[in-house]
mmCIF file of C-alpha atoms in Angstrom:
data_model
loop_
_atom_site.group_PDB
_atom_site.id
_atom_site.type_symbol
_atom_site.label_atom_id
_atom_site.label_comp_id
_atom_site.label_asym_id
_atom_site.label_seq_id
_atom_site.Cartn_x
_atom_site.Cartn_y
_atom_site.Cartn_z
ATOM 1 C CA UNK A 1 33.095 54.250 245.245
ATOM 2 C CA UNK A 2 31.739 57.419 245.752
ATOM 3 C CA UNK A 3 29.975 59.066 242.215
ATOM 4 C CA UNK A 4 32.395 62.320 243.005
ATOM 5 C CA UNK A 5 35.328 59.657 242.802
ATOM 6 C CA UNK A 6 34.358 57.463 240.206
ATOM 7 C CA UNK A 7 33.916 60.387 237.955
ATOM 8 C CA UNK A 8 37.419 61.803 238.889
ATOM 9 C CA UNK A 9 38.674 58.336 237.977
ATOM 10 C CA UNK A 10 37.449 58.297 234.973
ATOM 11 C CA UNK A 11 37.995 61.776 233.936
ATOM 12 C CA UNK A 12 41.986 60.929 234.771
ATOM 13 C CA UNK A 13 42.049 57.560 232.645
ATOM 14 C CA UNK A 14 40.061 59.328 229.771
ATOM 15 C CA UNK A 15 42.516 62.470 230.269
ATOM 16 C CA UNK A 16 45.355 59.948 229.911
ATOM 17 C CA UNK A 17 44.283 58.330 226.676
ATOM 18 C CA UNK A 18 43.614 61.606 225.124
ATOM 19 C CA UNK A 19 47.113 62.518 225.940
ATOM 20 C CA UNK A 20 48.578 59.786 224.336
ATOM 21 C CA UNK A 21 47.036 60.166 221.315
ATOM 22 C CA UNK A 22 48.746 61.782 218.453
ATOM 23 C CA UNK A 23 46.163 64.513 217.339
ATOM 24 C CA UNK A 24 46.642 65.650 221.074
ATOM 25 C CA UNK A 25 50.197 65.750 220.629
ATOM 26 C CA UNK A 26 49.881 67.554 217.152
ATOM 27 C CA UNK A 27 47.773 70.127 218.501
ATOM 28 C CA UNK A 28 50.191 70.454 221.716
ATOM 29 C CA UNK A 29 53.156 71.475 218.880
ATOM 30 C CA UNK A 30 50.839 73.733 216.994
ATOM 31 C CA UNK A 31 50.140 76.122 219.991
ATOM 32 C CA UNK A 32 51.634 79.395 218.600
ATOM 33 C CA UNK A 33 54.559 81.792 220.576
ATOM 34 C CA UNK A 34 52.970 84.601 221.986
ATOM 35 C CA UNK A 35 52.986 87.760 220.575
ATOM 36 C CA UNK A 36 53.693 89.665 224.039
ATOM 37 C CA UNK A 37 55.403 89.009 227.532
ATOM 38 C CA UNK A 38 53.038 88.064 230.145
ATOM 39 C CA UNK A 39 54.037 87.981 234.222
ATOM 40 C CA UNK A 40 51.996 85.980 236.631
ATOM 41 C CA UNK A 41 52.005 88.983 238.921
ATOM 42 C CA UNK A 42 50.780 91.197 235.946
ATOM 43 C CA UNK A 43 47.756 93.280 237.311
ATOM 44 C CA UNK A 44 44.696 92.675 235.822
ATOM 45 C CA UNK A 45 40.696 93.877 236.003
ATOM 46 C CA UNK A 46 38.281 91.112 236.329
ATOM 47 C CA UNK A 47 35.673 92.185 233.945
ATOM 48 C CA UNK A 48 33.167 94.747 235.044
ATOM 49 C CA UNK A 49 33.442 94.380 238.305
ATOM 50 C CA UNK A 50 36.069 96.615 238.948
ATOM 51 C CA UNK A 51 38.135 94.196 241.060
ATOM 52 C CA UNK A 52 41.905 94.465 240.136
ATOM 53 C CA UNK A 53 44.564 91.485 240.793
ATOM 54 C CA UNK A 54 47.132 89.157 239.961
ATOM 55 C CA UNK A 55 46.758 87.559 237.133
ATOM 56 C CA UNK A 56 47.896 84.195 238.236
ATOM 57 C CA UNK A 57 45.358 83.071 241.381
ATOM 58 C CA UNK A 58 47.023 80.457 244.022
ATOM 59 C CA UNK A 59 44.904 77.695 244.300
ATOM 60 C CA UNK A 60 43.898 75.651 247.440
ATOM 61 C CA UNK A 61 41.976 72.737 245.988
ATOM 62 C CA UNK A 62 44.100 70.368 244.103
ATOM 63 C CA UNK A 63 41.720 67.150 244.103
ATOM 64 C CA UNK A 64 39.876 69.334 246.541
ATOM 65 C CA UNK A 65 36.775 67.234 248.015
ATOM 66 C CA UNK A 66 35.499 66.549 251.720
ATOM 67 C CA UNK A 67 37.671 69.587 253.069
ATOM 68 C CA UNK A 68 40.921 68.074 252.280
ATOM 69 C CA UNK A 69 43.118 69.035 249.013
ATOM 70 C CA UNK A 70 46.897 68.137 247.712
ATOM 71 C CA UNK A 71 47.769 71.826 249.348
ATOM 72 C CA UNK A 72 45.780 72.214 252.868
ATOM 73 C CA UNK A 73 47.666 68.768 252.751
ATOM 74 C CA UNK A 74 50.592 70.693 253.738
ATOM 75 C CA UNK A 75 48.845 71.931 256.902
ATOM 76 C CA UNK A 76 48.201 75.769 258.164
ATOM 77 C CA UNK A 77 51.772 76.730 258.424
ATOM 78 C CA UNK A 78 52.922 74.578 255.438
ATOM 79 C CA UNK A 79 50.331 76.149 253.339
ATOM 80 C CA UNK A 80 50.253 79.881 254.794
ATOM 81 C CA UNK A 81 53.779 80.079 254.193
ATOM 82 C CA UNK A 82 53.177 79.667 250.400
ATOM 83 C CA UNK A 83 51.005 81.391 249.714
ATOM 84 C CA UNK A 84 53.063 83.978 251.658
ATOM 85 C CA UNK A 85 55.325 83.531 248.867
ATOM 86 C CA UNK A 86 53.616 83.878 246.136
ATOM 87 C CA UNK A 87 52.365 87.193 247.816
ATOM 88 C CA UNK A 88 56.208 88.071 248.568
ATOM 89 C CA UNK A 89 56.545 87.452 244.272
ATOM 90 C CA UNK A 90 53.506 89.581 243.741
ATOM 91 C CA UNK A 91 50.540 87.470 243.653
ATOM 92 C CA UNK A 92 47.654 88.366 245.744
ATOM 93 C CA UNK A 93 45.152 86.472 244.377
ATOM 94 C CA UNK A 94 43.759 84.044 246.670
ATOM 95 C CA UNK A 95 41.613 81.194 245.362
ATOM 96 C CA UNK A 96 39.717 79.326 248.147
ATOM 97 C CA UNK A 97 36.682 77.110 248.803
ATOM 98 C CA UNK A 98 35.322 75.751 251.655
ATOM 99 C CA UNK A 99 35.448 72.360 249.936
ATOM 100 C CA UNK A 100 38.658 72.266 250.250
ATOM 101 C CA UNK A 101 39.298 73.036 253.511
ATOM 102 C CA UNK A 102 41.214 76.122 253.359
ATOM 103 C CA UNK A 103 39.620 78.876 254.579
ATOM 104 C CA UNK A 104 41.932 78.786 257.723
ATOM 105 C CA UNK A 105 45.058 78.136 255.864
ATOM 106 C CA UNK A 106 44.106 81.379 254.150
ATOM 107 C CA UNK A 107 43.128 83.141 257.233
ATOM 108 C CA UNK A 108 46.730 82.539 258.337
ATOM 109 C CA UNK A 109 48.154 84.075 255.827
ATOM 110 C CA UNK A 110 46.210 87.103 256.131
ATOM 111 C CA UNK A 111 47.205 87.378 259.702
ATOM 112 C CA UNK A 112 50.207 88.918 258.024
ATOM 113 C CA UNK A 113 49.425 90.888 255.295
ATOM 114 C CA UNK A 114 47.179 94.095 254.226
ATOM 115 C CA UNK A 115 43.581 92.398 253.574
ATOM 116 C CA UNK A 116 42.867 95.557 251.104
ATOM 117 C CA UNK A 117 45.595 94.698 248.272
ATOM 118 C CA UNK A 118 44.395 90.767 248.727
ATOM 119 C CA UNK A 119 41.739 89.633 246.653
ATOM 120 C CA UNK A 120 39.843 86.788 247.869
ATOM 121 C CA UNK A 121 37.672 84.181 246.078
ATOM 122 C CA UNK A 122 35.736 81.341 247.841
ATOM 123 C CA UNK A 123 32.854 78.842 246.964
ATOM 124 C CA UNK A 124 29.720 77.502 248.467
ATOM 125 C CA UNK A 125 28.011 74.218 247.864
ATOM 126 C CA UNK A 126 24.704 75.533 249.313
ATOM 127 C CA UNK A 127 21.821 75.360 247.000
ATOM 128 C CA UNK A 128 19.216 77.144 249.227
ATOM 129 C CA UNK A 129 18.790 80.681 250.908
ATOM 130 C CA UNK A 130 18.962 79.785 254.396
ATOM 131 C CA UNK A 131 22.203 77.595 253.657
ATOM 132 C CA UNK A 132 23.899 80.274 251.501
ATOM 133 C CA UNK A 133 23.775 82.865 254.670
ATOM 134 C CA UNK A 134 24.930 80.722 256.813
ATOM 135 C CA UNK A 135 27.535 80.511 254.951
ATOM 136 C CA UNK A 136 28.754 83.935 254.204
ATOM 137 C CA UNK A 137 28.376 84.650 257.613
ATOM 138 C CA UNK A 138 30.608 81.204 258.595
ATOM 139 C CA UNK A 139 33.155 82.031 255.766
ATOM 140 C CA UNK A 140 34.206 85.623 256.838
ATOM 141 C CA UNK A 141 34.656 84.070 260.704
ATOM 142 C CA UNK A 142 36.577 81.137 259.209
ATOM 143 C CA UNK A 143 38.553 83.666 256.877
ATOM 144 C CA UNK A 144 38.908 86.541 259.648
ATOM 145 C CA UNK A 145 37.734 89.254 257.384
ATOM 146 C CA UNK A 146 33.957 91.124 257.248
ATOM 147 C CA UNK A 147 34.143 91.052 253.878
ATOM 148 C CA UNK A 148 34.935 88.552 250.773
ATOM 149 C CA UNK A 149 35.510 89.675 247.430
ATOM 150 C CA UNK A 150 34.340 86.828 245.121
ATOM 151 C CA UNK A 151 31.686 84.644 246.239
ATOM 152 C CA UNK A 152 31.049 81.825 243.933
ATOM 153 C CA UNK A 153 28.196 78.738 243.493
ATOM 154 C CA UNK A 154 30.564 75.585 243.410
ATOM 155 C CA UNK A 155 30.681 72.932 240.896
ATOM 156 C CA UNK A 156 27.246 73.750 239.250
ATOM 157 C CA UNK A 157 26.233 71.003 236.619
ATOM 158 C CA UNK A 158 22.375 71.825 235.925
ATOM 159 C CA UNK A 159 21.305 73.556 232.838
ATOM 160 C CA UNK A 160 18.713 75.099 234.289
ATOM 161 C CA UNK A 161 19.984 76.346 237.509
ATOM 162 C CA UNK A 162 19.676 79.905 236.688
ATOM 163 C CA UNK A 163 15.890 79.102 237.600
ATOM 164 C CA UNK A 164 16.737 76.368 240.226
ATOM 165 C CA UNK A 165 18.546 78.212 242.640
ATOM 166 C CA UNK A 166 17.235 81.708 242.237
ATOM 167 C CA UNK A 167 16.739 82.074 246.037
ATOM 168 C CA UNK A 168 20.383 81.557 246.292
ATOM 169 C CA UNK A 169 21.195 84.082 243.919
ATOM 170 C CA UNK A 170 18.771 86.491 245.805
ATOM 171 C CA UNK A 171 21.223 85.959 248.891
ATOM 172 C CA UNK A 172 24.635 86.774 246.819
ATOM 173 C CA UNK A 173 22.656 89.903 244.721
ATOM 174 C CA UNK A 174 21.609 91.180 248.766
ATOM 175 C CA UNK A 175 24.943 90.223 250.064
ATOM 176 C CA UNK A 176 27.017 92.261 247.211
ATOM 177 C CA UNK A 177 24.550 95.344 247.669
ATOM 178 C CA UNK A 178 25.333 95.240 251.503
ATOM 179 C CA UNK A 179 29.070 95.228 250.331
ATOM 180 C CA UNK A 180 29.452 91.977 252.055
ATOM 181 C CA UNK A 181 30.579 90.864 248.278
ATOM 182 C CA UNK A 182 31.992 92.705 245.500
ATOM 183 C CA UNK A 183 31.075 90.070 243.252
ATOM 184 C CA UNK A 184 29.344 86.486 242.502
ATOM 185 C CA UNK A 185 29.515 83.907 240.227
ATOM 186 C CA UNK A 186 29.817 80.472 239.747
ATOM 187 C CA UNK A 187 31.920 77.332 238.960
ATOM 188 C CA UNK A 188 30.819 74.967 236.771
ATOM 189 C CA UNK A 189 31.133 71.090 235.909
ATOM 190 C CA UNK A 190 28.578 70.534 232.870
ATOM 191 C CA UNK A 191 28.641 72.227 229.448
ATOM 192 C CA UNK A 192 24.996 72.862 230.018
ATOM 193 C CA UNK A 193 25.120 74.950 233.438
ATOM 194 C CA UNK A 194 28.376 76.570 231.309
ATOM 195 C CA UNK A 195 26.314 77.927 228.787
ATOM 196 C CA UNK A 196 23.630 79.063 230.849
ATOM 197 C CA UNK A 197 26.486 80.779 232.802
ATOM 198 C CA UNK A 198 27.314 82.675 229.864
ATOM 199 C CA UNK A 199 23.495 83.997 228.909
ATOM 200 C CA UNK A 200 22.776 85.146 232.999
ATOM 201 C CA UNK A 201 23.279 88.830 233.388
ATOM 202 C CA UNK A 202 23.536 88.068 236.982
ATOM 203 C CA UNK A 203 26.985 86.299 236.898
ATOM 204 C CA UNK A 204 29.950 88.619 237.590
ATOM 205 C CA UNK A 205 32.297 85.642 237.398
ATOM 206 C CA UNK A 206 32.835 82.255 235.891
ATOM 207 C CA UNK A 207 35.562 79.892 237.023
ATOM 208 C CA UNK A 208 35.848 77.684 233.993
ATOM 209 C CA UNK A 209 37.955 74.113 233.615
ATOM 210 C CA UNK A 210 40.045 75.014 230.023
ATOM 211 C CA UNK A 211 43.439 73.460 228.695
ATOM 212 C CA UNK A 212 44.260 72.326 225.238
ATOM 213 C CA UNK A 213 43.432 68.855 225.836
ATOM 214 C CA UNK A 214 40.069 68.457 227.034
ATOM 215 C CA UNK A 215 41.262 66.973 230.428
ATOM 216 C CA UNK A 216 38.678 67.012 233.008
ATOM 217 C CA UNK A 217 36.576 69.985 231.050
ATOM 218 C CA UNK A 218 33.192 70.564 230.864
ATOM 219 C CA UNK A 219 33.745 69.219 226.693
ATOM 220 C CA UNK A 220 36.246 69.887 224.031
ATOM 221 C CA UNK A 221 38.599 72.652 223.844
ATOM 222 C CA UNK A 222 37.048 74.640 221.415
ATOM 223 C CA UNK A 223 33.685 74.508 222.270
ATOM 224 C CA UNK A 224 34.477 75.356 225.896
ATOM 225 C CA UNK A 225 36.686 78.349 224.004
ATOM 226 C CA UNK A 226 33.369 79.492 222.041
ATOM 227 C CA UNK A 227 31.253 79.659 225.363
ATOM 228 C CA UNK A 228 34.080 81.369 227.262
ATOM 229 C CA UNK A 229 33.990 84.119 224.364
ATOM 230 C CA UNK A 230 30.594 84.501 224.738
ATOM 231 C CA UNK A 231 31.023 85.456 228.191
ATOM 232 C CA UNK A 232 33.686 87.377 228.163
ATOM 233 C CA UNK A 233 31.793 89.524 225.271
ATOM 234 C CA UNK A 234 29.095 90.190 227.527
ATOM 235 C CA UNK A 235 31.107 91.877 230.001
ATOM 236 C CA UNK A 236 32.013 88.878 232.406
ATOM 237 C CA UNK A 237 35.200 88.233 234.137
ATOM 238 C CA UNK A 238 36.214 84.934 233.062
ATOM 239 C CA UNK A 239 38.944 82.603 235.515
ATOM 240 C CA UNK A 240 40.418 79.839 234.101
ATOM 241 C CA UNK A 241 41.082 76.817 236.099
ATOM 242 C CA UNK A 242 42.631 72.996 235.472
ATOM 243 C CA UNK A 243 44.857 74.954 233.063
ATOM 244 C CA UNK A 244 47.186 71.647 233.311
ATOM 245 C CA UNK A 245 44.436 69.630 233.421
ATOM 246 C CA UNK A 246 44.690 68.211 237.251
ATOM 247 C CA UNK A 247 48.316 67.380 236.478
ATOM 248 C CA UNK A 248 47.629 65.887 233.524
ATOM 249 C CA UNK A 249 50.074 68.370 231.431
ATOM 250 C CA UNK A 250 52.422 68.368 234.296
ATOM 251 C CA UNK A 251 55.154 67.872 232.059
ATOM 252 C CA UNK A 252 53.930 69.889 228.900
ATOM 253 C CA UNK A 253 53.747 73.095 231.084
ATOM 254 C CA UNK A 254 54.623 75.036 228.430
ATOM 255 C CA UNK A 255 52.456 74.211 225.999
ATOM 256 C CA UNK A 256 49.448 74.736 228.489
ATOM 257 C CA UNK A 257 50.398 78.121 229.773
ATOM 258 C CA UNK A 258 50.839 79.582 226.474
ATOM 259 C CA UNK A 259 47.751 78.080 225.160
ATOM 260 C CA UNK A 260 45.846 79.446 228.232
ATOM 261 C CA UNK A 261 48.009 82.956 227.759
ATOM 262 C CA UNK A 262 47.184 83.608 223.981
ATOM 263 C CA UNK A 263 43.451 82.618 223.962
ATOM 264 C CA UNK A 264 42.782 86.269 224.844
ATOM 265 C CA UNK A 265 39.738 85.234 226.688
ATOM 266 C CA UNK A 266 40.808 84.743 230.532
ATOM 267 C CA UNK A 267 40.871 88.154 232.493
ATOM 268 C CA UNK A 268 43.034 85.631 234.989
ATOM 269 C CA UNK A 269 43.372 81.768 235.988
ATOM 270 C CA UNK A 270 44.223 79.589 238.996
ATOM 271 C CA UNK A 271 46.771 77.125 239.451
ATOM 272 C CA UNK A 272 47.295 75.175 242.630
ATOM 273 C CA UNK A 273 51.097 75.025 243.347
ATOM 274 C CA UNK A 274 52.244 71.968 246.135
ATOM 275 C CA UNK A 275 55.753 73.530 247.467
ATOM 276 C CA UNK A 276 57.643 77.145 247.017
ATOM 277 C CA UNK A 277 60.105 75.422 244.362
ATOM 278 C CA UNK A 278 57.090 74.449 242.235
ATOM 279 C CA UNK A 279 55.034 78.037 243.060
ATOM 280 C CA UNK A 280 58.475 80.108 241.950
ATOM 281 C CA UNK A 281 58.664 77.757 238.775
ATOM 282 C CA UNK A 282 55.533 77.844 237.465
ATOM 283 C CA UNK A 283 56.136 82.046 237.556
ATOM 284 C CA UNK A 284 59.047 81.614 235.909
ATOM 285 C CA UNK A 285 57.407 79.419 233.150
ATOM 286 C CA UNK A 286 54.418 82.369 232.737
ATOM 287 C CA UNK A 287 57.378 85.020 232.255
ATOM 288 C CA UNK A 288 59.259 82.931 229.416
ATOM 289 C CA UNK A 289 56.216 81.453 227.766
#
């Protein structure tokens, strides 16, 4: 079993305990009503960056690994066609990564709409110059657009990889000067590479895993919470993602969206839907939460 897998495997048994338990449950019921209406097609600014979107992002990479996901799963026209949708409902948030595979799912989509009032985010796993290039030269042919909005380094779990991959950074700073970006960031998987997300002054953007239960996060709710305040304090946009924890809160929807909703900390977050009837719920659950 691959180390990728075995983690994911664990992550969902662990997530699945914690569920069950009854201090889980107890803090599930003590999520508060919001004090405002939210819309998942609300427009929103993504920190200082001056990029202005949905604030619900359609995601691409459900259990996305080895360019493959739950939604590119659905195949180009399957998955074009939502996230025509979701555009069609007011969402034009894109959330891609070339991990997933959908870069030409997305380009598909974009075939028929107005690239300017899109916003689109994608990831790289490079972790050196040359490769990072490459790649934002590969991504805008596999997207069919000279330009990408978000650029992010995926899945980042080193503490110190504000100082490891430097070079790389060098490549996003040139790229967003040359207006090949507007902005860069990162995703990350440790609480360590989190935190030293939140003290770089070059990161625009973090994507961050946050729910109320813990499931598949970086470490426990609040002090993911602490670190995301940090960031957003500093002037950072801050996306939230596995907002119902990899499915784990499927059926406490609810509870997760208001919980995400009322933290007051995520200028956005991203939520992969698998079908139109699950996209158009999920938007009805953000309006009535």
């Amino acid at each position: 079993m691959l180390r990728r897998d075995f983690l994911h495997h664990t992550s969902r048994a662990a997530a699945g305990a914690l569920l069950a338990s009854s201090g889980v449950a107890k803090r599930l019921a003590a999520i508060p009503a919001l004090p405002q209406k939210f819309s998942a097609a609300d427009t929103v600014t993504l920190g200082r960056t001056g990029i202005q979107t949905s604030r619900l992002a359609m995601g691409t990479g459900t259990v996305g690994v080895g360019h493959h996901s739950h939604q590119t799963a659905l195949g180009i026209d399957g998955l074009s066609r939502l996230l025509l949708n979701g555009h069609d409902n007011g969402l034009c948030f894109f959330d891609a990564a070339d991990s997933y595979g959908s870069h030409p799912h997305v380009a598909e989509a974009l075939k028929h709409l107005d690239r300017t009032k899109v916003t689109l985010l994608t990831k790289s796993w490079s972790r050196t110059a040359p490769e990072m290039r490459a790649d934002l030269d590969r991504f805008r042919k596999e997207l069919g657009t000279d330009h990408l909005d978000i650029v992010l380094m995926h899945c980042l779990t080193e503490g110190d990889w504000t100082t490891r991959y430097q070079p790389v950074m060098d490549v996003l700073s040139e790229a967003k000067q040359r207006g090949i970006i507007r902005a860069h960031g990162c995703s990350c998987h440790s609480i360590e590479a989190l935190r030293a997300a939140a003290k770089s002054p070059w990161v625009d953007l973090d994507l961050a895993r946050v729910n109320p239960v813990g499931a598949f996060m970086d470490a426990d709710p609040d002090t993911v919470v602490s670190v995301l305040r940090e960031m957003k304090s500093s002037g950072k946009a801050v996306i939230g993602m596995k907002i119902l924890g990899q499915g784990t809160l499927r059926n406490r929807q609810d509870e997760a969206l208001r919980f995400a909703l009322g933290l007051g900390v995520l200028d956005a977050f991203t939520i992969g839907a698998e079908s139109t009837a699950e996209q158009n719920d999920l938007m009805k659950r953000i309006a009535t939460a």
